[in-house]
Amino acid sequence: MGKEAQVIESGKAVMGLEFGSTRIKAVLIDEDYKVIAQGNHDWENRLKNGIWTYSEDDIWEGLRSAYADLARDVKEKYGVVLKKVASMGFSAMMHGYLAFGREDNLLVPFRTWRNSITGQAAEETTNAFQYNIPERWSIAHIYQAILNKEPHVKHVKFCTTLAGFVHWKVTGEKVLGIGDASGMFPIDPKTKDYDKAKIAIFNNLLEEHKVPWKLEDILPKVLVAGEPAGRLTAEGAALIDPTGNLEAGIPLCPPEGDAGTGMVATNSVAKRTGNISAGTSIFGMVVLERELKKVHRELDLVTTPDGSLVAMVHANNCTSDINAWVDIFEEFTEAMGIEANKGKLFEVLFNKAMEGDTDCGGLLAYGHLSGENIMGTSEGRPMIVRSPESNFTLANFMRANISTAFAALKIGMDILVNEENVGIDSVLGHGGIFKTEGVAQSILAAAINADVSVMEGAGEGGPWGMALLAAYMNEKEEGEKLQTYLSNKVFANAKKTTVAPKLADVKGFEEFTKRYAEGISIEKAAIENLLQ
């Protein structure tokens, strides 16, 4: 029996599972923190009655499918049956609204982070707290439901995130990792818990609206990385693995958000480090040395999984429209009778972008499948616009589509660096957009005018980051901080590539960003005149 098979059969492997926006992924890592097996399930949110959502069936069927795929991978590679692991953890896309009643029933369909329906609530809570509350945050969803006088509000007994929901159902514990919790409600970095002063402010609002509960009574308990968060129950094991092979009793670490797992997967939890996580949405995060001088609507304040304050620029749209265009090219190749592998298509088209003009030849692209908070749009209308004089080539077309994935992020990052004078020693990128070596990495370096590094395995960071948090809970020595554990054990010999920005590319991206910002009225006109 090989080493990996022995690790799995002896229950020493560690499992991380992440619910991304388009894929649920499960990974097993060995004692050297390497991925030795993985499973996937593709899913997609749907727009129902104006709400971006996933059903409860979507959640559980997706989890079972991803786990079954992982178990199948283990069996095929190593000839053993997956039954137990040393520890495990769940992560998921952050924010949104999952509200439950007295019978633990979901009161309204899951409202994901992608919804731009909480503008009034976000504005009013930001003013009340003097602290930026973005539209996607759970507290904005809670308060908007109150402002809307929705009948279910008086019945709310518990509110959590997607990761917190799954963790609760498989362990019975209503807890949340501090990073994920920081996207529900502001955190006090000194106490590493919800900000009590702001809870008091919100409870006064609840009294004004005659809501029959207190905020602290409906939020999950906050835990920091390394703390135990319960064990897998028999019912939970059956939810994940109906075959009955998965054993109960496995210890779980605190459930986390995808921002936190991105920080862990890029070793970006120490102060002055930053990472950019690019997927359906995109976050740029920098661990702060101090609090920001003023409130910026473009900047969130969240935390690392161990509770350090983080400034986050979050844009709702990143790769979705790029993926849609690659699907079109795939259809074209099939129509031509050419068999083209999807991965090869991405590689060819991305590399073609590097042949384009630095300013994308005058092309303007908006990959906005949904509203974009930084740009002040409530809905999405993906489009590409050009003038008769634009240099309309395949290279510029692809470069414009990749550039627009980073444009809203750049606007927020410029505020962080230029207005708040935040120091950044290193920036690491992760996510599928970086799989084609050097392409998105170079364009991002131009966008933020800073060196960008990508580690091996950059396309699969989130679930691996969750597995590392589960391993840290099991393995940490007394007093060992998360950043020390990651730097000295996990990333000691990590390989990475670093790309420095080129002056011509920086100037070209500035031109593209100016066009992007000035042209947003085109996007707004499309929202008004092109109905969904």
Short mmCIF file of C-alpha atoms in Angstrom, two decimals:
data_model
loop_
_atom_site.label_atom_id
_atom_site.label_comp_id
_atom_site.label_asym_id
_atom_site.label_seq_id
_atom_site.Cartn_x
_atom_site.Cartn_y
_atom_site.Cartn_z
CA MET A 1 0.00 0.00 0.00
CA GLY A 2 1.36 3.40 -0.98
CA LYS A 3 1.94 6.31 1.38
CA GLU A 4 -1.20 8.22 0.34
CA ALA A 5 -3.40 5.14 0.73
CA GLN A 6 -1.99 4.56 4.23
CA VAL A 7 -2.65 8.18 5.20
CA ILE A 8 -6.25 7.93 4.01
CA GLU A 9 -7.00 4.51 5.46
CA SER A 10 -5.52 5.43 8.84
CA GLY A 11 -7.71 8.54 8.99
CA LYS A 12 -4.77 10.98 8.99
CA ALA A 13 -5.81 12.94 5.89
CA VAL A 14 -7.60 16.28 6.33
CA MET A 15 -10.63 17.40 4.32
CA GLY A 16 -11.68 20.87 3.18
CA LEU A 17 -14.93 21.60 1.35
CA GLU A 18 -15.82 24.93 -0.22
CA PHE A 19 -19.07 26.13 -1.76
CA GLY A 20 -17.98 28.51 -4.49
CA SER A 21 -20.36 30.41 -6.71
CA THR A 22 -20.11 27.96 -9.60
CA ARG A 23 -18.42 24.92 -8.08
CA ILE A 24 -18.49 22.95 -4.85
CA LYS A 25 -15.11 21.39 -4.27
CA ALA A 26 -13.80 18.88 -1.75
CA VAL A 27 -10.11 18.13 -1.24
CA LEU A 28 -8.05 15.76 0.89
CA ILE A 29 -4.57 16.80 1.96
CA ASP A 30 -1.82 14.62 3.41
CA GLU A 31 0.57 15.30 6.28
CA ASP A 32 2.74 17.40 3.94
CA TYR A 33 -0.30 19.60 3.09
CA LYS A 34 -0.44 18.35 -0.48
CA VAL A 35 -3.74 17.66 -2.23
CA ILE A 36 -3.98 13.90 -2.72
CA ALA A 37 -7.62 13.63 -3.85
CA GLN A 38 -10.41 15.93 -4.89
CA GLY A 39 -14.04 15.99 -5.91
CA ASN A 40 -16.18 18.56 -7.69
CA HIS A 41 -19.77 19.47 -8.35
CA ASP A 42 -20.74 22.28 -10.72
CA TRP A 43 -23.72 24.38 -9.76
CA GLU A 44 -25.14 27.76 -10.61
CA ASN A 45 -27.25 30.29 -8.79
CA ARG A 46 -30.56 31.14 -10.41
CA LEU A 47 -32.55 34.36 -10.62
CA LYS A 48 -36.00 33.66 -9.14
CA ASN A 49 -38.49 36.46 -8.61
CA GLY A 50 -35.66 38.97 -8.88
CA ILE A 51 -33.50 37.17 -6.26
CA TRP A 52 -30.22 35.35 -6.89
CA THR A 53 -30.54 32.10 -4.96
CA TYR A 54 -29.70 28.42 -4.51
CA SER A 55 -32.33 26.08 -3.11
CA GLU A 56 -31.78 23.87 -0.06
CA ASP A 57 -31.88 20.87 -2.42
CA ASP A 58 -29.13 22.52 -4.49
CA ILE A 59 -26.98 22.80 -1.36
CA TRP A 60 -27.35 19.23 -0.12
CA GLU A 61 -27.32 17.56 -3.53
CA GLY A 62 -24.22 19.57 -4.41
CA LEU A 63 -22.46 18.63 -1.18
CA ARG A 64 -23.26 14.93 -1.61
CA SER A 65 -22.15 15.03 -5.25
CA ALA A 66 -18.82 16.73 -4.48
CA TYR A 67 -18.12 14.33 -1.62
CA ALA A 68 -19.08 11.29 -3.73
CA ASP A 69 -16.70 12.51 -6.43
CA LEU A 70 -13.95 12.82 -3.81
CA ALA A 71 -14.64 9.32 -2.47
CA ARG A 72 -14.61 7.99 -6.05
CA ASP A 73 -11.26 9.69 -6.69
CA VAL A 74 -9.82 8.08 -3.53
CA LYS A 75 -11.07 4.64 -4.56
CA GLU A 76 -9.77 4.91 -8.13
CA LYS A 77 -6.35 6.31 -7.18
CA TYR A 78 -5.57 4.34 -4.04
CA GLY A 79 -7.98 1.40 -3.87
CA VAL A 80 -9.28 2.32 -0.41
CA VAL A 81 -12.68 3.44 0.88
CA LEU A 82 -12.84 6.91 2.41
CA LYS A 83 -14.30 6.53 5.91
CA LYS A 84 -12.70 9.03 8.23
CA VAL A 85 -10.34 11.99 8.34
CA ALA A 86 -8.31 13.64 11.09
CA SER A 87 -10.32 16.86 10.82
CA MET A 88 -12.44 18.76 8.33
CA GLY A 89 -14.02 22.12 7.67
CA PHE A 90 -16.52 23.93 5.46
CA SER A 91 -16.12 27.25 3.72
CA ALA A 92 -18.38 29.09 1.32
CA MET A 93 -19.10 32.35 -0.41
CA MET A 94 -19.65 34.97 2.26
CA HIS A 95 -22.50 37.30 3.23
CA GLY A 96 -26.10 36.92 2.08
CA TYR A 97 -29.19 35.98 4.07
CA LEU A 98 -30.19 32.62 5.48
CA ALA A 99 -32.91 33.16 8.09
CA PHE A 100 -34.47 30.34 10.11
CA GLY A 101 -37.57 30.09 12.30
CA ARG A 102 -38.55 28.24 15.44
CA GLU A 103 -38.66 24.83 13.74
CA ASP A 104 -35.23 25.43 12.10
CA ASN A 105 -37.07 25.98 8.82
CA LEU A 106 -35.74 28.37 6.17
CA LEU A 107 -38.16 31.31 6.25
CA VAL A 108 -37.37 32.75 2.79
CA PRO A 109 -35.18 31.46 -0.07
CA PHE A 110 -31.43 31.96 0.42
CA ARG A 111 -30.47 35.46 -0.71
CA THR A 112 -26.87 35.30 -1.91
CA TRP A 113 -24.16 37.96 -1.83
CA ARG A 114 -24.87 38.62 -5.50
CA ASN A 115 -28.14 40.46 -4.86
CA SER A 116 -28.10 44.26 -5.10
CA ILE A 117 -31.41 44.73 -3.30
CA THR A 118 -30.35 46.24 0.02
CA GLY A 119 -29.29 49.75 -0.98
CA GLN A 120 -31.45 51.61 1.55
CA ALA A 121 -30.45 49.31 4.41
CA ALA A 122 -26.75 49.51 3.54
CA GLU A 123 -26.89 53.30 3.43
CA GLU A 124 -28.80 53.67 6.71
CA THR A 125 -26.67 51.20 8.68
CA THR A 126 -23.46 52.75 7.31
CA ASN A 127 -24.64 56.15 8.57
CA ALA A 128 -25.78 54.72 11.91
CA PHE A 129 -22.53 52.83 12.57
CA GLN A 130 -20.14 55.24 10.81
CA TYR A 131 -18.72 52.05 9.36
CA ASN A 132 -19.11 50.83 5.80
CA ILE A 133 -21.87 48.26 5.41
CA PRO A 134 -21.93 46.90 1.83
CA GLU A 135 -25.17 45.73 0.23
CA ARG A 136 -24.16 42.07 0.28
CA TRP A 137 -23.49 41.93 4.05
CA SER A 138 -25.92 39.88 6.11
CA ILE A 139 -26.83 42.81 8.38
CA ALA A 140 -27.88 44.81 5.31
CA HIS A 141 -30.12 41.94 4.20
CA ILE A 142 -31.59 41.64 7.70
CA TYR A 143 -32.34 45.35 7.93
CA GLN A 144 -33.71 45.57 4.39
CA ALA A 145 -36.19 42.80 5.22
CA ILE A 146 -37.24 44.90 8.22
CA LEU A 147 -37.57 48.07 6.12
CA ASN A 148 -39.62 46.09 3.59
CA LYS A 149 -41.92 44.98 6.44
CA GLU A 150 -41.56 41.37 5.31
CA PRO A 151 -43.89 39.12 7.35
CA HIS A 152 -41.22 36.53 8.13
CA VAL A 153 -39.05 38.97 10.12
CA LYS A 154 -40.90 38.52 13.41
CA HIS A 155 -40.33 34.76 13.20
CA VAL A 156 -36.52 34.88 12.79
CA LYS A 157 -34.69 32.80 15.41
CA PHE A 158 -31.32 32.33 13.72
CA CYS A 159 -29.43 33.92 10.85
CA THR A 160 -26.18 32.64 9.36
CA THR A 161 -24.09 32.28 6.20
CA LEU A 162 -23.93 29.34 3.80
CA ALA A 163 -20.85 27.86 5.50
CA GLY A 164 -22.44 28.37 8.91
CA PHE A 165 -25.65 26.68 7.74
CA VAL A 166 -23.91 23.55 6.46
CA HIS A 167 -21.70 23.37 9.57
CA TRP A 168 -24.74 23.71 11.85
CA LYS A 169 -26.64 20.94 10.10
CA VAL A 170 -23.77 18.44 10.28
CA THR A 171 -22.56 19.25 13.83
CA GLY A 172 -25.50 20.89 15.61
CA GLU A 173 -23.27 23.89 16.43
CA LYS A 174 -24.43 27.43 15.60
CA VAL A 175 -20.96 28.92 15.21
CA LEU A 176 -18.98 30.83 12.62
CA GLY A 177 -15.34 31.56 11.96
CA ILE A 178 -14.47 35.19 12.65
CA GLY A 179 -13.60 35.92 9.02
CA ASP A 180 -17.02 34.78 7.82
CA ALA A 181 -18.72 36.49 10.78
CA SER A 182 -17.03 39.77 9.83
CA GLY A 183 -19.12 39.74 6.64
CA MET A 184 -22.30 39.40 8.67
CA PHE A 185 -21.74 42.23 11.16
CA PRO A 186 -18.78 44.47 12.15
CA ILE A 187 -16.16 42.82 14.37
CA ASP A 188 -14.23 44.46 17.20
CA PRO A 189 -10.60 43.37 16.53
CA LYS A 190 -9.76 43.84 20.22
CA THR A 191 -12.41 41.44 21.56
CA LYS A 192 -12.52 39.27 18.41
CA ASP A 193 -16.30 39.27 18.62
CA TYR A 194 -19.18 41.30 17.22
CA ASP A 195 -18.83 45.02 17.97
CA LYS A 196 -21.02 45.52 21.07
CA ALA A 197 -21.47 49.26 20.56
CA LYS A 198 -22.79 48.71 17.05
CA ILE A 199 -25.05 45.88 18.24
CA ALA A 200 -26.57 48.34 20.72
CA ILE A 201 -27.14 50.86 17.91
CA PHE A 202 -28.82 48.19 15.79
CA ASN A 203 -30.99 47.00 18.69
CA ASN A 204 -32.31 50.57 18.99
CA LEU A 205 -33.32 50.38 15.32
CA LEU A 206 -35.05 47.07 16.03
CA GLU A 207 -37.05 48.71 18.83
CA GLU A 208 -38.09 51.53 16.52
CA HIS A 209 -39.43 48.98 14.05
CA LYS A 210 -41.03 46.90 16.82
CA VAL A 211 -39.02 43.78 15.99
CA PRO A 212 -39.46 41.19 18.79
CA TRP A 213 -35.85 40.00 19.10
CA LYS A 214 -32.34 41.28 19.79
CA LEU A 215 -29.58 40.99 17.20
CA GLU A 216 -27.22 39.07 19.50
CA ASP A 217 -29.89 36.38 19.91
CA ILE A 218 -29.99 35.47 16.20
CA LEU A 219 -26.31 35.58 15.22
CA PRO A 220 -23.93 32.59 15.36
CA LYS A 221 -21.20 32.44 18.00
CA VAL A 222 -17.85 33.77 16.77
CA LEU A 223 -14.78 31.48 16.85
CA VAL A 224 -11.20 32.17 15.75
CA ALA A 225 -8.94 29.87 13.76
CA GLY A 226 -7.66 26.94 15.80
CA GLU A 227 -10.65 26.69 18.12
CA PRO A 228 -12.69 23.46 18.05
CA ALA A 229 -16.12 23.88 16.48
CA GLY A 230 -17.87 20.57 17.15
CA ARG A 231 -17.86 17.08 15.72
CA LEU A 232 -19.62 15.41 12.83
CA THR A 233 -22.85 13.84 14.04
CA ALA A 234 -24.31 10.60 12.71
CA GLU A 235 -27.04 12.64 11.03
CA GLY A 236 -24.43 14.96 9.56
CA ALA A 237 -22.38 12.08 8.20
CA ALA A 238 -25.48 10.69 6.52
CA LEU A 239 -26.26 14.10 4.99
CA ILE A 240 -22.80 14.19 3.40
CA ASP A 241 -22.47 10.50 2.52
CA PRO A 242 -25.72 8.52 2.18
CA THR A 243 -23.70 5.32 1.52
CA GLY A 244 -22.91 5.18 5.23
CA ASN A 245 -19.14 4.88 4.76
CA LEU A 246 -18.30 8.25 6.33
CA GLU A 247 -17.94 7.87 10.09
CA ALA A 248 -19.33 10.24 12.72
CA GLY A 249 -17.13 11.90 15.35
CA ILE A 250 -14.73 13.77 13.04
CA PRO A 251 -13.67 17.11 14.61
CA LEU A 252 -14.53 20.25 12.64
CA CYS A 253 -12.81 23.63 12.65
CA PRO A 254 -14.80 26.89 12.53
CA PRO A 255 -16.61 27.37 9.19
CA GLU A 256 -15.08 30.19 7.17
CA GLY A 257 -15.78 32.45 4.23
CA ASP A 258 -14.06 32.29 0.88
CA ALA A 259 -12.17 35.50 1.65
CA GLY A 260 -10.56 33.83 4.66
CA THR A 261 -9.63 30.65 2.81
CA GLY A 262 -8.11 32.81 0.08
CA MET A 263 -5.91 34.53 2.65
CA VAL A 264 -4.80 31.19 4.08
CA ALA A 265 -4.18 29.61 0.66
CA THR A 266 -1.88 32.50 -0.30
CA ASN A 267 -0.17 32.84 3.10
CA SER A 268 -1.59 36.36 3.41
CA VAL A 269 -2.67 36.59 7.06
CA ALA A 270 0.27 38.68 8.34
CA LYS A 271 0.11 42.50 8.42
CA ARG A 272 1.09 44.31 5.19
CA THR A 273 0.37 41.22 3.10
CA GLY A 274 -2.32 41.18 0.46
CA ASN A 275 -4.06 38.74 -1.81
CA ILE A 276 -6.46 38.91 -4.69
CA SER A 277 -8.98 36.12 -5.04
CA ALA A 278 -10.54 36.00 -8.48
CA GLY A 279 -13.57 33.91 -9.40
CA THR A 280 -17.19 34.78 -10.11
CA SER A 281 -16.52 37.84 -7.95
CA ILE A 282 -13.14 39.30 -7.02
CA PHE A 283 -11.70 40.44 -3.69
CA GLY A 284 -8.55 42.39 -3.09
CA MET A 285 -7.52 42.14 0.58
CA VAL A 286 -4.77 43.77 2.60
CA VAL A 287 -4.09 43.01 6.28
CA LEU A 288 -3.94 46.38 8.02
CA GLU A 289 -1.51 47.78 10.54
CA ARG A 290 -4.13 50.31 11.72
CA GLU A 291 -7.78 51.19 11.24
CA LEU A 292 -8.66 53.33 8.23
CA LYS A 293 -8.86 57.11 8.69
CA LYS A 294 -12.35 57.45 7.23
CA VAL A 295 -15.31 55.47 5.93
CA HIS A 296 -15.04 54.51 2.26
CA ARG A 297 -18.05 52.96 0.57
CA GLU A 298 -15.67 51.11 -1.77
CA LEU A 299 -13.79 49.40 1.09
CA ASP A 300 -15.05 46.69 3.45
CA LEU A 301 -13.44 45.96 6.78
CA VAL A 302 -13.34 42.22 7.49
CA THR A 303 -10.86 40.02 9.34
CA THR A 304 -8.41 37.21 8.81
CA PRO A 305 -9.46 33.81 10.21
CA ASP A 306 -7.47 34.66 13.34
CA GLY A 307 -9.05 38.08 13.78
CA SER A 308 -6.68 40.70 12.29
CA LEU A 309 -8.36 43.65 10.55
CA VAL A 310 -8.43 43.47 6.75
CA ALA A 311 -9.40 46.07 4.18
CA MET A 312 -11.24 44.40 1.32
CA VAL A 313 -12.15 45.72 -2.08
CA HIS A 314 -14.95 43.51 -3.38
CA ALA A 315 -16.32 43.64 -6.91
CA ASN A 316 -19.33 41.48 -7.76
CA ASN A 317 -18.15 40.55 -11.26
CA CYS A 318 -14.96 38.95 -12.48
CA THR A 319 -14.78 35.80 -14.62
CA SER A 320 -18.41 34.95 -15.49
CA ASP A 321 -18.50 36.82 -18.79
CA ILE A 322 -15.04 35.58 -19.78
CA ASN A 323 -16.32 32.03 -19.27
CA ALA A 324 -19.38 32.82 -21.38
CA TRP A 325 -17.22 34.06 -24.26
CA VAL A 326 -15.01 30.96 -24.08
CA ASP A 327 -18.21 28.88 -24.30
CA ILE A 328 -19.08 30.77 -27.51
CA PHE A 329 -15.65 30.00 -28.95
CA GLU A 330 -16.13 26.36 -27.98
CA GLU A 331 -19.44 26.31 -29.88
CA PHE A 332 -17.71 27.82 -32.89
CA THR A 333 -14.94 25.22 -32.93
CA GLU A 334 -17.55 22.44 -32.66
CA ALA A 335 -19.52 23.98 -35.54
CA MET A 336 -16.30 23.97 -37.59
CA GLY A 337 -15.84 20.27 -36.84
CA ILE A 338 -12.79 20.93 -34.70
CA GLU A 339 -12.40 19.15 -31.38
CA ALA A 340 -11.08 21.68 -28.87
CA ASN A 341 -10.40 21.00 -25.20
CA LYS A 342 -11.88 23.75 -22.97
CA GLY A 343 -8.61 24.14 -21.10
CA LYS A 344 -6.75 24.57 -24.38
CA LEU A 345 -9.25 27.21 -25.51
CA PHE A 346 -8.64 29.22 -22.36
CA GLU A 347 -4.88 28.92 -22.82
CA VAL A 348 -4.94 30.02 -26.48
CA LEU A 349 -7.35 32.90 -25.95
CA PHE A 350 -5.59 34.18 -22.83
CA ASN A 351 -2.18 34.07 -24.50
CA LYS A 352 -3.67 35.91 -27.47
CA ALA A 353 -4.57 38.76 -25.09
CA MET A 354 -0.87 39.38 -24.50
CA GLU A 355 -0.55 40.37 -28.17
CA GLY A 356 -3.13 43.15 -27.73
CA ASP A 357 -2.61 46.88 -27.32
CA THR A 358 -1.90 47.95 -23.74
CA ASP A 359 -5.12 50.02 -23.69
CA CYS A 360 -7.10 47.22 -25.41
CA GLY A 361 -7.16 49.11 -28.69
CA GLY A 362 -9.92 51.47 -27.60
CA LEU A 363 -12.35 48.66 -26.76
CA LEU A 364 -14.58 48.91 -23.68
CA ALA A 365 -15.97 45.83 -21.96
CA TYR A 366 -18.31 45.40 -19.01
CA GLY A 367 -18.38 41.83 -17.75
CA HIS A 368 -21.23 42.74 -15.40
CA LEU A 369 -23.52 39.75 -15.10
CA SER A 370 -24.94 41.26 -11.92
CA GLY A 371 -24.96 44.72 -10.34
CA GLU A 372 -21.60 46.27 -9.45
CA ASN A 373 -21.59 48.12 -6.13
CA ILE A 374 -18.33 49.99 -6.74
CA MET A 375 -19.73 51.41 -9.97
CA GLY A 376 -23.19 52.13 -8.61
CA THR A 377 -25.16 49.72 -10.80
CA SER A 378 -27.97 47.59 -9.42
CA GLU A 379 -28.19 45.03 -12.24
CA GLY A 380 -25.87 43.53 -14.83
CA ARG A 381 -25.76 44.00 -18.58
CA PRO A 382 -22.63 42.34 -20.00
CA MET A 383 -21.45 44.17 -23.08
CA ILE A 384 -18.53 45.13 -25.26
CA VAL A 385 -18.49 48.54 -26.91
CA ARG A 386 -16.21 50.02 -29.55
CA SER A 387 -15.99 53.04 -31.80
CA PRO A 388 -15.40 52.78 -35.57
CA GLU A 389 -11.79 53.76 -34.88
CA SER A 390 -11.15 51.02 -32.29
CA ASN A 391 -8.60 48.36 -33.14
CA PHE A 392 -11.03 45.47 -33.09
CA THR A 393 -8.88 42.33 -33.04
CA LEU A 394 -9.16 39.03 -31.21
CA ALA A 395 -6.16 40.02 -29.08
CA ASN A 396 -7.75 43.31 -28.00
CA PHE A 397 -11.12 41.64 -27.50
CA MET A 398 -9.63 39.14 -25.06
CA ARG A 399 -7.44 41.74 -23.35
CA ALA A 400 -10.49 43.98 -22.82
CA ASN A 401 -12.47 41.12 -21.29
CA ILE A 402 -9.64 40.20 -18.92
CA SER A 403 -8.98 43.87 -18.09
CA THR A 404 -12.61 44.55 -17.19
CA ALA A 405 -12.41 41.67 -14.68
CA PHE A 406 -9.91 43.83 -12.72
CA ALA A 407 -11.21 47.35 -13.45
CA ALA A 408 -13.63 47.82 -10.54
CA LEU A 409 -11.05 46.25 -8.20
CA LYS A 410 -8.46 48.80 -9.36
CA ILE A 411 -10.74 51.71 -8.51
CA GLY A 412 -11.07 50.44 -4.93
CA MET A 413 -7.39 49.55 -4.55
CA ASP A 414 -6.37 53.04 -5.69
CA ILE A 415 -8.36 54.49 -2.77
CA LEU A 416 -6.67 52.12 -0.33
CA VAL A 417 -3.16 52.94 -1.50
CA ASN A 418 -3.43 56.59 -2.57
CA GLU A 419 -5.88 57.99 0.00
CA GLU A 420 -5.28 55.76 3.03
CA ASN A 421 -1.54 55.25 2.39
CA VAL A 422 -1.81 51.57 3.28
CA GLY A 423 1.50 49.73 3.05
CA ILE A 424 1.64 46.48 1.08
CA ASP A 425 4.74 44.27 1.09
CA SER A 426 3.40 41.50 -1.13
CA VAL A 427 0.33 40.63 -3.22
CA LEU A 428 -0.55 37.08 -4.19
CA GLY A 429 -3.23 36.12 -6.68
CA HIS A 430 -5.29 32.95 -6.73
CA GLY A 431 -8.24 31.63 -8.66
CA GLY A 432 -8.86 29.99 -12.01
CA ILE A 433 -8.14 33.17 -14.00
CA PHE A 434 -4.45 32.74 -13.13
CA LYS A 435 -4.14 29.20 -14.51
CA THR A 436 -2.73 30.36 -17.86
CA GLU A 437 0.77 31.28 -16.77
CA GLY A 438 1.65 34.95 -16.73
CA VAL A 439 -1.39 36.38 -18.53
CA ALA A 440 -3.94 37.56 -15.95
CA GLN A 441 -1.02 37.96 -13.55
CA SER A 442 0.64 40.53 -15.86
CA ILE A 443 -2.60 42.42 -16.49
CA LEU A 444 -3.37 42.52 -12.75
CA ALA A 445 0.16 43.78 -12.01
CA ALA A 446 -0.49 46.62 -14.46
CA ALA A 447 -3.88 47.33 -12.89
CA ILE A 448 -2.57 47.76 -9.33
CA ASN A 449 0.95 48.88 -10.33
CA ALA A 450 2.56 46.34 -8.00
CA ASP A 451 4.35 43.00 -8.17
CA VAL A 452 1.90 40.09 -8.25
CA SER A 453 2.93 36.59 -7.25
CA VAL A 454 1.11 33.34 -7.95
CA MET A 455 1.86 30.14 -6.09
CA GLU A 456 1.65 26.63 -7.49
CA GLY A 457 -1.94 25.44 -7.40
CA ALA A 458 -3.30 29.00 -7.63
CA GLY A 459 -6.41 27.79 -9.43
CA GLU A 460 -7.59 25.63 -6.50
CA GLY A 461 -6.91 27.77 -3.46
CA GLY A 462 -10.18 27.95 -1.51
CA PRO A 463 -10.89 24.35 -0.47
CA TRP A 464 -7.18 23.80 0.12
CA GLY A 465 -7.14 26.87 2.39
CA MET A 466 -10.07 25.38 4.31
CA ALA A 467 -8.22 22.08 4.70
CA LEU A 468 -5.21 23.99 6.06
CA LEU A 469 -7.42 25.64 8.69
CA ALA A 470 -8.72 22.20 9.70
CA ALA A 471 -5.13 20.91 9.91
CA TYR A 472 -4.07 23.94 11.98
CA MET A 473 -6.78 23.21 14.54
CA ASN A 474 -5.41 19.67 14.92
CA GLU A 475 -1.70 20.31 14.76
CA LYS A 476 -0.97 23.74 16.25
CA GLU A 477 1.45 23.85 19.12
CA GLU A 478 0.59 25.81 22.25
CA GLY A 479 0.69 29.52 21.44
CA GLU A 480 1.50 28.92 17.75
CA LYS A 481 -0.08 31.68 15.66
CA LEU A 482 -1.70 30.96 12.32
CA GLN A 483 0.81 33.07 10.35
CA THR A 484 3.72 31.22 12.01
CA TYR A 485 2.15 27.84 11.26
CA LEU A 486 1.59 28.74 7.62
CA SER A 487 5.00 30.32 7.02
CA ASN A 488 7.11 27.74 8.85
CA LYS A 489 5.23 24.55 8.00
CA VAL A 490 2.94 24.89 5.01
CA PHE A 491 4.73 27.42 2.80
CA ALA A 492 8.35 26.94 3.85
CA ASN A 493 9.29 25.50 0.45
CA ALA A 494 6.46 26.90 -1.67
CA LYS A 495 7.25 27.79 -5.26
CA LYS A 496 5.84 30.97 -6.74
CA THR A 497 6.23 33.13 -9.81
CA THR A 498 6.31 36.91 -9.56
CA VAL A 499 5.49 39.41 -12.30
CA ALA A 500 6.46 43.07 -12.04
CA PRO A 501 4.34 45.71 -13.80
CA LYS A 502 5.68 47.21 -17.02
CA LEU A 503 5.37 50.97 -17.40
CA ALA A 504 3.65 50.73 -20.80
CA ASP A 505 1.11 48.23 -19.42
CA VAL A 506 0.43 50.44 -16.38
CA LYS A 507 -0.25 53.46 -18.59
CA GLY A 508 -2.41 51.35 -20.91
CA PHE A 509 -4.50 50.04 -18.02
CA GLU A 510 -4.95 53.59 -16.72
CA GLU A 511 -6.41 54.50 -20.12
CA PHE A 512 -8.70 51.49 -20.06
CA THR A 513 -9.84 52.29 -16.50
CA LYS A 514 -10.60 55.90 -17.45
CA ARG A 515 -12.71 54.62 -20.36
CA TYR A 516 -14.38 52.08 -18.04
CA ALA A 517 -15.29 54.71 -15.42
CA GLU A 518 -16.48 57.34 -17.90
CA GLY A 519 -18.48 54.81 -19.91
CA ILE A 520 -20.51 53.50 -16.97
CA SER A 521 -23.43 55.63 -18.18
CA ILE A 522 -23.66 53.22 -21.13
CA GLU A 523 -24.10 50.33 -18.71
CA LYS A 524 -26.71 52.28 -16.73
CA ALA A 525 -28.61 53.13 -19.92
CA ALA A 526 -28.66 49.43 -20.83
CA ILE A 527 -30.12 48.61 -17.42
CA GLU A 528 -32.89 51.16 -17.98
CA ASN A 529 -33.64 50.23 -21.57
CA LEU A 530 -32.72 46.56 -21.97
CA LEU A 531 -35.06 44.67 -19.68
CA GLN A 532 -34.04 41.26 -18.35
#
